Amino acid sequence: MYANAKSATASVTVTVPRLHEMKSRGEKIVSLTAYDASFAAQCDAAGVDVVLVGDSLGMVVQGRTSTLPVSVDDMVYHTAAVARGLTRALLIADLPFMSFRDADTALASSARLMADGGAAMVKLEGADWVLDVIHALARRSVPVCAHLGLTPQSVHKLGGYRVQGKTKVAAEQLLADAKAVEQAGADLLVLECVPAALAKRISAELAIPTIGIGAGVDCDGQVLVIYDMLGITPGKRPRFSKDFLSNQGSVLEAIRAYVKAVRDGQFPAAEHSF
Ligand code: KIV
């Protein structure tokens, strides 16, 4: 039964062990966000490895000013839609604000994202008290993607969407947190808006893959918000993003150009890094 269920795509489906293998082979992991079946299918067709249903949907889909109002119901709705568009890529869903405030709540929220939404992995922001939550999820076979650096759910504590880990003390703390989330059982780590040199050091010192956004070219992979890389997010494009659609004829070609640029180590360039 299990062999049959995967036989059609077994050689191409992206799995958690495959991501680890990609790191050990030095193959870049390409990731994008998606929030519906149509964009998910375009990502899949273009060869994106990991599709993330980010709680960024609160801002780019719902038009809010932060990710804080996003609910587990919102995440399940969008994750299930994205799952219907995918055949190859690994599907990660964000645990939204307060949905992982303790281990029991995190287990219940993750069960919904995986069982109802079809996610293969959940992502959660932070270290410190979050380590116990990561440990509880990992012990129950819930694959976890940690998220450090600029953690948007902490925007009010951070005082804005700013680059993190700039001082020596902050950089050492980030490195310690990265090692701690790996130790707690995380399988993947998103590094958002951290100096490129620090992200390079963290990526070299961890066994699990790092996926950067505004974290320089030396992460094991890259992720962008799909509307940013298509140039349709209202307002000023973030420094770490690039409009891949303007020189291409279609969304599919734009995503293909992004996939190629990440795999070739051409994106991000220094101008997209800190
Ligand atoms: O919510 C999101 O889209 C994210 C990415 C920016 C990594 O967390």
PDB file of C-alpha atoms and ligand atoms in Angstrom:
ATOM      1  CA  MET A   1       0.000   0.000   0.000  1.00  0.00           C
ATOM      2  CA  TYR A   2       2.676   2.537   1.005  1.00  0.00           C
ATOM      3  CA  ALA A   3       4.940   1.702  -1.929  1.00  0.00           C
ATOM      4  CA  ASN A   4       2.055   1.984  -4.398  1.00  0.00           C
ATOM      5  CA  ALA A   5       0.884   5.273  -2.992  1.00  0.00           C
ATOM      6  CA  LYS A   6       4.184   6.916  -3.957  1.00  0.00           C
ATOM      7  CA  SER A   7       5.292   4.888  -6.939  1.00  0.00           C
ATOM      8  CA  ALA A   8       4.274   7.396  -9.616  1.00  0.00           C
ATOM      9  CA  THR A   9       6.420  10.207  -8.263  1.00  0.00           C
ATOM     10  CA  ALA A  10       8.843   8.509  -5.850  1.00  0.00           C
ATOM     11  CA  SER A  11      11.923   9.425  -7.880  1.00  0.00           C
ATOM     12  CA  VAL A  12      11.069  13.120  -8.042  1.00  0.00           C
ATOM     13  CA  THR A  13       9.071  13.952  -4.924  1.00  0.00           C
ATOM     14  CA  VAL A  14      10.921  16.246  -2.537  1.00  0.00           C
ATOM     15  CA  THR A  15      11.057  14.780   0.968  1.00  0.00           C
ATOM     16  CA  VAL A  16      12.690  15.847   4.226  1.00  0.00           C
ATOM     17  CA  PRO A  17      15.597  13.367   3.796  1.00  0.00           C
ATOM     18  CA  ARG A  18      16.023  14.672   0.230  1.00  0.00           C
ATOM     19  CA  LEU A  19      16.556  18.216   1.580  1.00  0.00           C
ATOM     20  CA  HIS A  20      19.302  16.908   3.879  1.00  0.00           C
ATOM     21  CA  GLU A  21      20.828  15.055   0.930  1.00  0.00           C
ATOM     22  CA  MET A  22      20.763  18.257  -1.148  1.00  0.00           C
ATOM     23  CA  LYS A  23      22.731  20.072   1.555  1.00  0.00           C
ATOM     24  CA  SER A  24      25.331  17.331   1.747  1.00  0.00           C
ATOM     25  CA  ARG A  25      25.720  17.392  -2.048  1.00  0.00           C
ATOM     26  CA  GLY A  26      25.929  21.180  -2.145  1.00  0.00           C
ATOM     27  CA  GLU A  27      22.751  21.422  -4.271  1.00  0.00           C
ATOM     28  CA  LYS A  28      20.831  24.636  -3.641  1.00  0.00           C
ATOM     29  CA  ILE A  29      17.261  24.288  -2.344  1.00  0.00           C
ATOM     30  CA  VAL A  30      14.768  26.564  -4.106  1.00  0.00           C
ATOM     31  CA  SER A  31      11.705  27.734  -2.244  1.00  0.00           C
ATOM     32  CA  LEU A  32       8.843  30.171  -2.832  1.00  0.00           C
ATOM     33  CA  THR A  33       5.668  31.004  -0.996  1.00  0.00           C
ATOM     34  CA  ALA A  34       2.280  30.226  -2.516  1.00  0.00           C
ATOM     35  CA  TYR A  35      -1.223  30.681  -1.192  1.00  0.00           C
ATOM     36  CA  ASP A  36      -3.448  28.984  -3.782  1.00  0.00           C
ATOM     37  CA  ALA A  37      -3.542  25.985  -6.132  1.00  0.00           C
ATOM     38  CA  SER A  38      -2.776  27.907  -9.337  1.00  0.00           C
ATOM     39  CA  PHE A  39       0.432  29.566  -8.130  1.00  0.00           C
ATOM     40  CA  ALA A  40       1.412  26.307  -6.406  1.00  0.00           C
ATOM     41  CA  ALA A  41       1.092  24.451  -9.722  1.00  0.00           C
ATOM     42  CA  GLN A  42       3.289  27.064 -11.445  1.00  0.00           C
ATOM     43  CA  CYS A  43       5.952  26.635  -8.729  1.00  0.00           C
ATOM     44  CA  ASP A  44       5.795  22.874  -9.082  1.00  0.00           C
ATOM     45  CA  ALA A  45       6.057  23.010 -12.876  1.00  0.00           C
ATOM     46  CA  ALA A  46       9.046  25.366 -12.674  1.00  0.00           C
ATOM     47  CA  GLY A  47      10.988  22.993 -10.403  1.00  0.00           C
ATOM     48  CA  VAL A  48      10.649  24.753  -7.030  1.00  0.00           C
ATOM     49  CA  ASP A  49      11.659  22.264  -4.296  1.00  0.00           C
ATOM     50  CA  VAL A  50       9.806  23.676  -1.307  1.00  0.00           C
ATOM     51  CA  VAL A  51       6.539  25.606  -1.354  1.00  0.00           C
ATOM     52  CA  LEU A  52       5.820  27.562   1.806  1.00  0.00           C
ATOM     53  CA  VAL A  53       2.355  28.694   2.795  1.00  0.00           C
ATOM     54  CA  GLY A  54       3.667  31.583   4.848  1.00  0.00           C
ATOM     55  CA  ASP A  55       1.650  33.597   7.294  1.00  0.00           C
ATOM     56  CA  SER A  56       2.841  36.444   5.068  1.00  0.00           C
ATOM     57  CA  LEU A  57      -0.546  35.732   3.483  1.00  0.00           C
ATOM     58  CA  GLY A  58      -1.924  38.034   6.179  1.00  0.00           C
ATOM     59  CA  MET A  59      -0.107  40.911   4.488  1.00  0.00           C
ATOM     60  CA  VAL A  60       0.030  39.996   0.784  1.00  0.00           C
ATOM     61  CA  VAL A  61      -3.340  38.215   0.431  1.00  0.00           C
ATOM     62  CA  GLN A  62      -5.464  39.716   3.224  1.00  0.00           C
ATOM     63  CA  GLY A  63      -3.949  43.216   3.015  1.00  0.00           C
ATOM     64  CA  ARG A  64      -3.155  43.522   6.722  1.00  0.00           C
ATOM     65  CA  THR A  65      -0.199  45.446   8.168  1.00  0.00           C
ATOM     66  CA  SER A  66       1.306  42.449  10.002  1.00  0.00           C
ATOM     67  CA  THR A  67       1.060  38.653  10.163  1.00  0.00           C
ATOM     68  CA  LEU A  68      -0.412  38.683  13.674  1.00  0.00           C
ATOM     69  CA  PRO A  69      -4.131  38.381  12.786  1.00  0.00           C
ATOM     70  CA  VAL A  70      -3.655  35.202  10.709  1.00  0.00           C
ATOM     71  CA  SER A  71      -5.522  32.234  12.216  1.00  0.00           C
ATOM     72  CA  VAL A  72      -4.989  28.480  12.046  1.00  0.00           C
ATOM     73  CA  ASP A  73      -8.238  28.291  10.034  1.00  0.00           C
ATOM     74  CA  ASP A  74      -6.766  30.739   7.480  1.00  0.00           C
ATOM     75  CA  MET A  75      -3.600  28.645   7.275  1.00  0.00           C
ATOM     76  CA  VAL A  76      -5.492  25.364   6.836  1.00  0.00           C
ATOM     77  CA  TYR A  77      -7.659  26.878   4.087  1.00  0.00           C
ATOM     78  CA  HIS A  78      -4.666  28.146   2.066  1.00  0.00           C
ATOM     79  CA  THR A  79      -2.495  25.087   2.772  1.00  0.00           C
ATOM     80  CA  ALA A  80      -5.211  22.734   1.483  1.00  0.00           C
ATOM     81  CA  ALA A  81      -5.571  24.877  -1.663  1.00  0.00           C
ATOM     82  CA  VAL A  82      -1.809  24.836  -2.282  1.00  0.00           C
ATOM     83  CA  ALA A  83      -1.625  21.084  -1.661  1.00  0.00           C
ATOM     84  CA  ARG A  84      -4.080  20.528  -4.524  1.00  0.00           C
ATOM     85  CA  GLY A  85      -1.681  22.282  -6.901  1.00  0.00           C
ATOM     86  CA  LEU A  86       1.441  20.291  -6.012  1.00  0.00           C
ATOM     87  CA  THR A  87       2.770  16.939  -7.178  1.00  0.00           C
ATOM     88  CA  ARG A  88       6.512  17.271  -6.497  1.00  0.00           C
ATOM     89  CA  ALA A  89       7.464  20.063  -4.094  1.00  0.00           C
ATOM     90  CA  LEU A  90       7.562  19.652  -0.326  1.00  0.00           C
ATOM     91  CA  LEU A  91       4.768  21.641   1.340  1.00  0.00           C
ATOM     92  CA  ILE A  92       5.511  23.654   4.489  1.00  0.00           C
ATOM     93  CA  ALA A  93       2.858  25.598   6.394  1.00  0.00           C
ATOM     94  CA  ASP A  94       3.451  28.328   8.958  1.00  0.00           C
ATOM     95  CA  LEU A  95       2.179  27.999  12.502  1.00  0.00           C
ATOM     96  CA  PRO A  96       0.616  31.451  12.976  1.00  0.00           C
ATOM     97  CA  PHE A  97       0.933  33.796  15.962  1.00  0.00           C
ATOM     98  CA  MET A  98       0.037  32.095  19.292  1.00  0.00           C
ATOM     99  CA  SER A  99      -0.831  28.785  17.612  1.00  0.00           C
ATOM    100  CA  PHE A 100       2.310  27.204  19.132  1.00  0.00           C
ATOM    101  CA  ARG A 101       2.346  29.027  22.479  1.00  0.00           C
ATOM    102  CA  ASP A 102       2.804  25.693  24.296  1.00  0.00           C
ATOM    103  CA  ALA A 103       3.476  22.143  23.188  1.00  0.00           C
ATOM    104  CA  ASP A 104      -0.142  20.949  23.348  1.00  0.00           C
ATOM    105  CA  THR A 105      -1.426  23.893  21.319  1.00  0.00           C
ATOM    106  CA  ALA A 106       1.386  23.418  18.797  1.00  0.00           C
ATOM    107  CA  LEU A 107       0.578  19.722  18.419  1.00  0.00           C
ATOM    108  CA  ALA A 108      -3.116  20.466  17.851  1.00  0.00           C
ATOM    109  CA  SER A 109      -2.351  23.268  15.347  1.00  0.00           C
ATOM    110  CA  SER A 110       0.195  21.112  13.493  1.00  0.00           C
ATOM    111  CA  ALA A 111      -2.241  18.216  13.307  1.00  0.00           C
ATOM    112  CA  ARG A 112      -4.695  20.521  11.532  1.00  0.00           C
ATOM    113  CA  LEU A 113      -2.062  21.854   9.089  1.00  0.00           C
ATOM    114  CA  MET A 114      -0.891  18.335   8.262  1.00  0.00           C
ATOM    115  CA  ALA A 115      -4.087  16.251   8.420  1.00  0.00           C
ATOM    116  CA  ASP A 116      -6.569  18.838   7.071  1.00  0.00           C
ATOM    117  CA  GLY A 117      -4.170  21.011   5.056  1.00  0.00           C
ATOM    118  CA  GLY A 118      -1.791  18.386   3.696  1.00  0.00           C
ATOM    119  CA  ALA A 119       1.443  20.034   4.908  1.00  0.00           C
ATOM    120  CA  ALA A 120       4.533  17.837   5.208  1.00  0.00           C
ATOM    121  CA  MET A 121       6.305  20.195   7.609  1.00  0.00           C
ATOM    122  CA  VAL A 122       5.387  23.099   9.880  1.00  0.00           C
ATOM    123  CA  LYS A 123       7.381  26.294  10.382  1.00  0.00           C
ATOM    124  CA  LEU A 124       7.563  28.270  13.583  1.00  0.00           C
ATOM    125  CA  GLU A 125       9.401  31.418  14.620  1.00  0.00           C
ATOM    126  CA  GLY A 126      11.863  31.783  17.486  1.00  0.00           C
ATOM    127  CA  ALA A 127      14.141  29.890  19.886  1.00  0.00           C
ATOM    128  CA  ASP A 128      14.288  30.133  23.722  1.00  0.00           C
ATOM    129  CA  TRP A 129      10.909  28.762  24.991  1.00  0.00           C
ATOM    130  CA  VAL A 130      10.153  27.566  21.416  1.00  0.00           C
ATOM    131  CA  LEU A 131      12.830  24.860  21.822  1.00  0.00           C
ATOM    132  CA  ASP A 132      10.521  22.747  24.019  1.00  0.00           C
ATOM    133  CA  VAL A 133       7.801  23.050  21.373  1.00  0.00           C
ATOM    134  CA  ILE A 134      10.175  22.002  18.573  1.00  0.00           C
ATOM    135  CA  HIS A 135      11.255  19.023  20.666  1.00  0.00           C
ATOM    136  CA  ALA A 136       7.647  17.964  21.361  1.00  0.00           C
ATOM    137  CA  LEU A 137       6.736  18.188  17.648  1.00  0.00           C
ATOM    138  CA  ALA A 138       9.864  16.408  16.416  1.00  0.00           C
ATOM    139  CA  ARG A 139       9.386  13.571  18.905  1.00  0.00           C
ATOM    140  CA  ARG A 140       5.926  12.997  17.442  1.00  0.00           C
ATOM    141  CA  SER A 141       7.266  12.893  13.873  1.00  0.00           C
ATOM    142  CA  VAL A 142       6.145  16.373  12.904  1.00  0.00           C
ATOM    143  CA  PRO A 143       8.941  17.755  10.713  1.00  0.00           C
ATOM    144  CA  VAL A 144       9.842  21.260  11.850  1.00  0.00           C
ATOM    145  CA  CYS A 145      11.304  24.238  10.025  1.00  0.00           C
ATOM    146  CA  ALA A 146      12.630  26.782  12.524  1.00  0.00           C
ATOM    147  CA  HIS A 147      12.750  30.502  11.649  1.00  0.00           C
ATOM    148  CA  LEU A 148      15.323  32.898  13.134  1.00  0.00           C
ATOM    149  CA  GLY A 149      16.619  36.395  12.484  1.00  0.00           C
ATOM    150  CA  LEU A 150      13.788  38.753  11.589  1.00  0.00           C
ATOM    151  CA  THR A 151      10.770  36.942  12.997  1.00  0.00           C
ATOM    152  CA  PRO A 152       7.739  38.957  11.822  1.00  0.00           C
ATOM    153  CA  GLN A 153       5.437  37.657  14.580  1.00  0.00           C
ATOM    154  CA  SER A 154       7.720  39.558  17.020  1.00  0.00           C
ATOM    155  CA  VAL A 155       7.499  42.828  15.072  1.00  0.00           C
ATOM    156  CA  HIS A 156       6.296  44.802  18.100  1.00  0.00           C
ATOM    157  CA  LYS A 157       9.162  43.556  20.275  1.00  0.00           C
ATOM    158  CA  LEU A 158      11.693  44.130  17.495  1.00  0.00           C
ATOM    159  CA  GLY A 159      10.356  47.630  16.805  1.00  0.00           C
ATOM    160  CA  GLY A 160       9.951  47.065  13.070  1.00  0.00           C
ATOM    161  CA  TYR A 161      11.053  44.848  10.183  1.00  0.00           C
ATOM    162  CA  ARG A 162      14.814  45.221  10.628  1.00  0.00           C
ATOM    163  CA  VAL A 163      17.999  43.279   9.926  1.00  0.00           C
ATOM    164  CA  GLN A 164      18.945  41.157  12.963  1.00  0.00           C
ATOM    165  CA  GLY A 165      22.280  39.866  14.294  1.00  0.00           C
ATOM    166  CA  LYS A 166      24.268  42.985  13.419  1.00  0.00           C
ATOM    167  CA  THR A 167      26.265  43.336  16.650  1.00  0.00           C
ATOM    168  CA  LYS A 168      28.794  40.748  17.823  1.00  0.00           C
ATOM    169  CA  VAL A 169      26.629  39.830  20.815  1.00  0.00           C
ATOM    170  CA  ALA A 170      23.485  39.484  18.673  1.00  0.00           C
ATOM    171  CA  ALA A 171      25.379  37.424  16.089  1.00  0.00           C
ATOM    172  CA  GLU A 172      26.680  35.010  18.755  1.00  0.00           C
ATOM    173  CA  GLN A 173      23.151  34.690  20.186  1.00  0.00           C
ATOM    174  CA  LEU A 174      21.752  33.908  16.717  1.00  0.00           C
ATOM    175  CA  LEU A 175      24.399  31.261  16.136  1.00  0.00           C
ATOM    176  CA  ALA A 176      23.635  29.721  19.558  1.00  0.00           C
ATOM    177  CA  ASP A 177      19.893  29.783  18.785  1.00  0.00           C
ATOM    178  CA  ALA A 178      20.500  28.116  15.419  1.00  0.00           C
ATOM    179  CA  LYS A 179      22.449  25.311  17.072  1.00  0.00           C
ATOM    180  CA  ALA A 180      19.750  24.984  19.727  1.00  0.00           C
ATOM    181  CA  VAL A 181      16.869  24.609  17.232  1.00  0.00           C
ATOM    182  CA  GLU A 182      18.853  21.946  15.399  1.00  0.00           C
ATOM    183  CA  GLN A 183      19.543  20.180  18.692  1.00  0.00           C
ATOM    184  CA  ALA A 184      15.833  20.382  19.595  1.00  0.00           C
ATOM    185  CA  GLY A 185      14.954  18.469  16.422  1.00  0.00           C
ATOM    186  CA  ALA A 186      14.355  21.004  13.641  1.00  0.00           C
ATOM    187  CA  ASP A 187      14.954  19.634  10.128  1.00  0.00           C
ATOM    188  CA  LEU A 188      15.287  22.982   8.359  1.00  0.00           C
ATOM    189  CA  LEU A 189      16.026  26.589   9.335  1.00  0.00           C
ATOM    190  CA  VAL A 190      14.835  29.796   7.679  1.00  0.00           C
ATOM    191  CA  LEU A 191      17.188  32.739   8.268  1.00  0.00           C
ATOM    192  CA  GLU A 192      15.469  36.048   7.530  1.00  0.00           C
ATOM    193  CA  CYS A 193      17.297  39.372   7.197  1.00  0.00           C
ATOM    194  CA  VAL A 194      20.631  38.548   8.788  1.00  0.00           C
ATOM    195  CA  PRO A 195      24.075  39.676   7.603  1.00  0.00           C
ATOM    196  CA  ALA A 196      25.383  37.429   4.825  1.00  0.00           C
ATOM    197  CA  ALA A 197      28.604  36.611   6.703  1.00  0.00           C
ATOM    198  CA  LEU A 198      26.669  35.420   9.748  1.00  0.00           C
ATOM    199  CA  ALA A 199      24.287  33.298   7.645  1.00  0.00           C
ATOM    200  CA  LYS A 200      27.308  31.753   5.926  1.00  0.00           C
ATOM    201  CA  ARG A 201      28.812  30.820   9.299  1.00  0.00           C
ATOM    202  CA  ILE A 202      25.533  29.373  10.600  1.00  0.00           C
ATOM    203  CA  SER A 203      25.045  27.365   7.386  1.00  0.00           C
ATOM    204  CA  ALA A 204      28.562  25.944   7.696  1.00  0.00           C
ATOM    205  CA  GLU A 205      28.163  25.008  11.357  1.00  0.00           C
ATOM    206  CA  LEU A 206      24.749  23.316  11.114  1.00  0.00           C
ATOM    207  CA  ALA A 207      24.027  19.873   9.692  1.00  0.00           C
ATOM    208  CA  ILE A 208      20.454  20.849   8.745  1.00  0.00           C
ATOM    209  CA  PRO A 209      19.873  23.011   5.653  1.00  0.00           C
ATOM    210  CA  THR A 210      19.396  26.762   5.982  1.00  0.00           C
ATOM    211  CA  ILE A 211      17.034  28.662   3.700  1.00  0.00           C
ATOM    212  CA  GLY A 212      17.781  32.362   3.451  1.00  0.00           C
ATOM    213  CA  ILE A 213      15.658  35.393   2.737  1.00  0.00           C
ATOM    214  CA  GLY A 214      17.811  38.493   2.914  1.00  0.00           C
ATOM    215  CA  ALA A 215      20.596  36.297   4.307  1.00  0.00           C
ATOM    216  CA  GLY A 216      23.092  36.168   1.446  1.00  0.00           C
ATOM    217  CA  VAL A 217      24.050  33.626  -1.162  1.00  0.00           C
ATOM    218  CA  ASP A 218      25.794  31.132   1.131  1.00  0.00           C
ATOM    219  CA  CYS A 219      22.657  29.684   2.696  1.00  0.00           C
ATOM    220  CA  ASP A 220      21.799  26.163   1.545  1.00  0.00           C
ATOM    221  CA  GLY A 221      18.708  27.490  -0.200  1.00  0.00           C
ATOM    222  CA  GLN A 222      16.626  30.593  -0.810  1.00  0.00           C
ATOM    223  CA  VAL A 223      13.010  31.574  -0.319  1.00  0.00           C
ATOM    224  CA  LEU A 224      11.050  34.613  -1.478  1.00  0.00           C
ATOM    225  CA  VAL A 225       7.460  35.751  -1.166  1.00  0.00           C
ATOM    226  CA  ILE A 226       6.061  34.978  -4.618  1.00  0.00           C
ATOM    227  CA  TYR A 227       4.319  38.337  -5.056  1.00  0.00           C
ATOM    228  CA  ASP A 228       7.598  40.147  -4.271  1.00  0.00           C
ATOM    229  CA  MET A 229       9.502  38.218  -6.955  1.00  0.00           C
ATOM    230  CA  LEU A 230       6.709  38.818  -9.457  1.00  0.00           C
ATOM    231  CA  GLY A 231       6.907  42.540  -8.686  1.00  0.00           C
ATOM    232  CA  ILE A 232       3.234  42.849  -7.709  1.00  0.00           C
ATOM    233  CA  THR A 233       3.488  43.493  -3.960  1.00  0.00           C
ATOM    234  CA  PRO A 234       2.252  47.068  -3.440  1.00  0.00           C
ATOM    235  CA  GLY A 235       4.809  49.611  -2.227  1.00  0.00           C
ATOM    236  CA  LYS A 236       8.587  49.489  -2.228  1.00  0.00           C
ATOM    237  CA  ARG A 237      10.142  46.110  -3.059  1.00  0.00           C
ATOM    238  CA  PRO A 238      12.292  44.818  -0.169  1.00  0.00           C
ATOM    239  CA  ARG A 239      16.051  45.057  -0.810  1.00  0.00           C
ATOM    240  CA  PHE A 240      16.431  41.250  -0.577  1.00  0.00           C
ATOM    241  CA  SER A 241      13.927  40.606  -3.359  1.00  0.00           C
ATOM    242  CA  LYS A 242      14.121  40.968  -7.130  1.00  0.00           C
ATOM    243  CA  ASP A 243      11.475  41.342  -9.830  1.00  0.00           C
ATOM    244  CA  PHE A 244      11.950  38.186 -11.940  1.00  0.00           C
ATOM    245  CA  LEU A 245       8.838  38.836 -14.075  1.00  0.00           C
ATOM    246  CA  SER A 246       9.840  42.089 -15.767  1.00  0.00           C
ATOM    247  CA  ASN A 247      12.260  40.385 -18.201  1.00  0.00           C
ATOM    248  CA  GLN A 248      10.130  37.284 -18.795  1.00  0.00           C
ATOM    249  CA  GLY A 249       6.975  36.595 -20.770  1.00  0.00           C
ATOM    250  CA  SER A 250       4.988  34.705 -18.140  1.00  0.00           C
ATOM    251  CA  VAL A 251       4.730  33.822 -14.472  1.00  0.00           C
ATOM    252  CA  LEU A 252       6.041  30.326 -15.260  1.00  0.00           C
ATOM    253  CA  GLU A 253       9.121  31.741 -17.017  1.00  0.00           C
ATOM    254  CA  ALA A 254       9.714  34.181 -14.141  1.00  0.00           C
ATOM    255  CA  ILE A 255       9.672  31.331 -11.621  1.00  0.00           C
ATOM    256  CA  ARG A 256      11.943  29.270 -13.883  1.00  0.00           C
ATOM    257  CA  ALA A 257      14.385  32.209 -14.024  1.00  0.00           C
ATOM    258  CA  TYR A 258      14.352  32.397 -10.216  1.00  0.00           C
ATOM    259  CA  VAL A 259      14.931  28.627  -9.902  1.00  0.00           C
ATOM    260  CA  LYS A 260      17.899  28.832 -12.270  1.00  0.00           C
ATOM    261  CA  ALA A 261      19.371  31.913 -10.571  1.00  0.00           C
ATOM    262  CA  VAL A 262      19.223  30.239  -7.143  1.00  0.00           C
ATOM    263  CA  ARG A 263      20.606  26.904  -8.385  1.00  0.00           C
ATOM    264  CA  ASP A 264      23.483  28.703 -10.166  1.00  0.00           C
ATOM    265  CA  GLY A 265      24.286  30.856  -7.120  1.00  0.00           C
ATOM    266  CA  GLN A 266      23.433  34.011  -9.097  1.00  0.00           C
ATOM    267  CA  PHE A 267      20.686  35.058  -6.671  1.00  0.00           C
ATOM    268  CA  PRO A 268      20.899  36.733  -4.238  1.00  0.00           C
ATOM    269  CA  ALA A 269      23.635  39.105  -5.415  1.00  0.00           C
ATOM    270  CA  ALA A 270      25.436  41.469  -3.038  1.00  0.00           C
ATOM    271  CA  GLU A 271      22.844  44.176  -3.756  1.00  0.00           C
ATOM    272  CA  HIS A 272      20.117  41.895  -2.291  1.00  0.00           C
ATOM    273  CA  SER A 273      22.136  41.081   0.839  1.00  0.00           C
ATOM    274  CA  PHE A 274      23.113  42.824   4.090  1.00  0.00           C
TER     275      PHE A 274
HETATM  276  O1  KIV B   1       5.546  34.015   6.030  1.00  0.00           O
HETATM  277  C1  KIV B   1       6.411  33.890   5.147  1.00  0.00           C
HETATM  278  O2  KIV B   1       6.154  34.017   3.949  1.00  0.00           O
HETATM  279  C2  KIV B   1       7.748  33.571   5.584  1.00  0.00           C
HETATM  280  C3  KIV B   1       8.859  33.689   4.566  1.00  0.00           C
HETATM  281  C4  KIV B   1       9.130  35.112   4.312  1.00  0.00           C
HETATM  282  C5  KIV B   1      10.070  32.947   4.961  1.00  0.00           C
HETATM  283  O3  KIV B   1       7.978  33.278   6.712  1.00  0.00           O
END
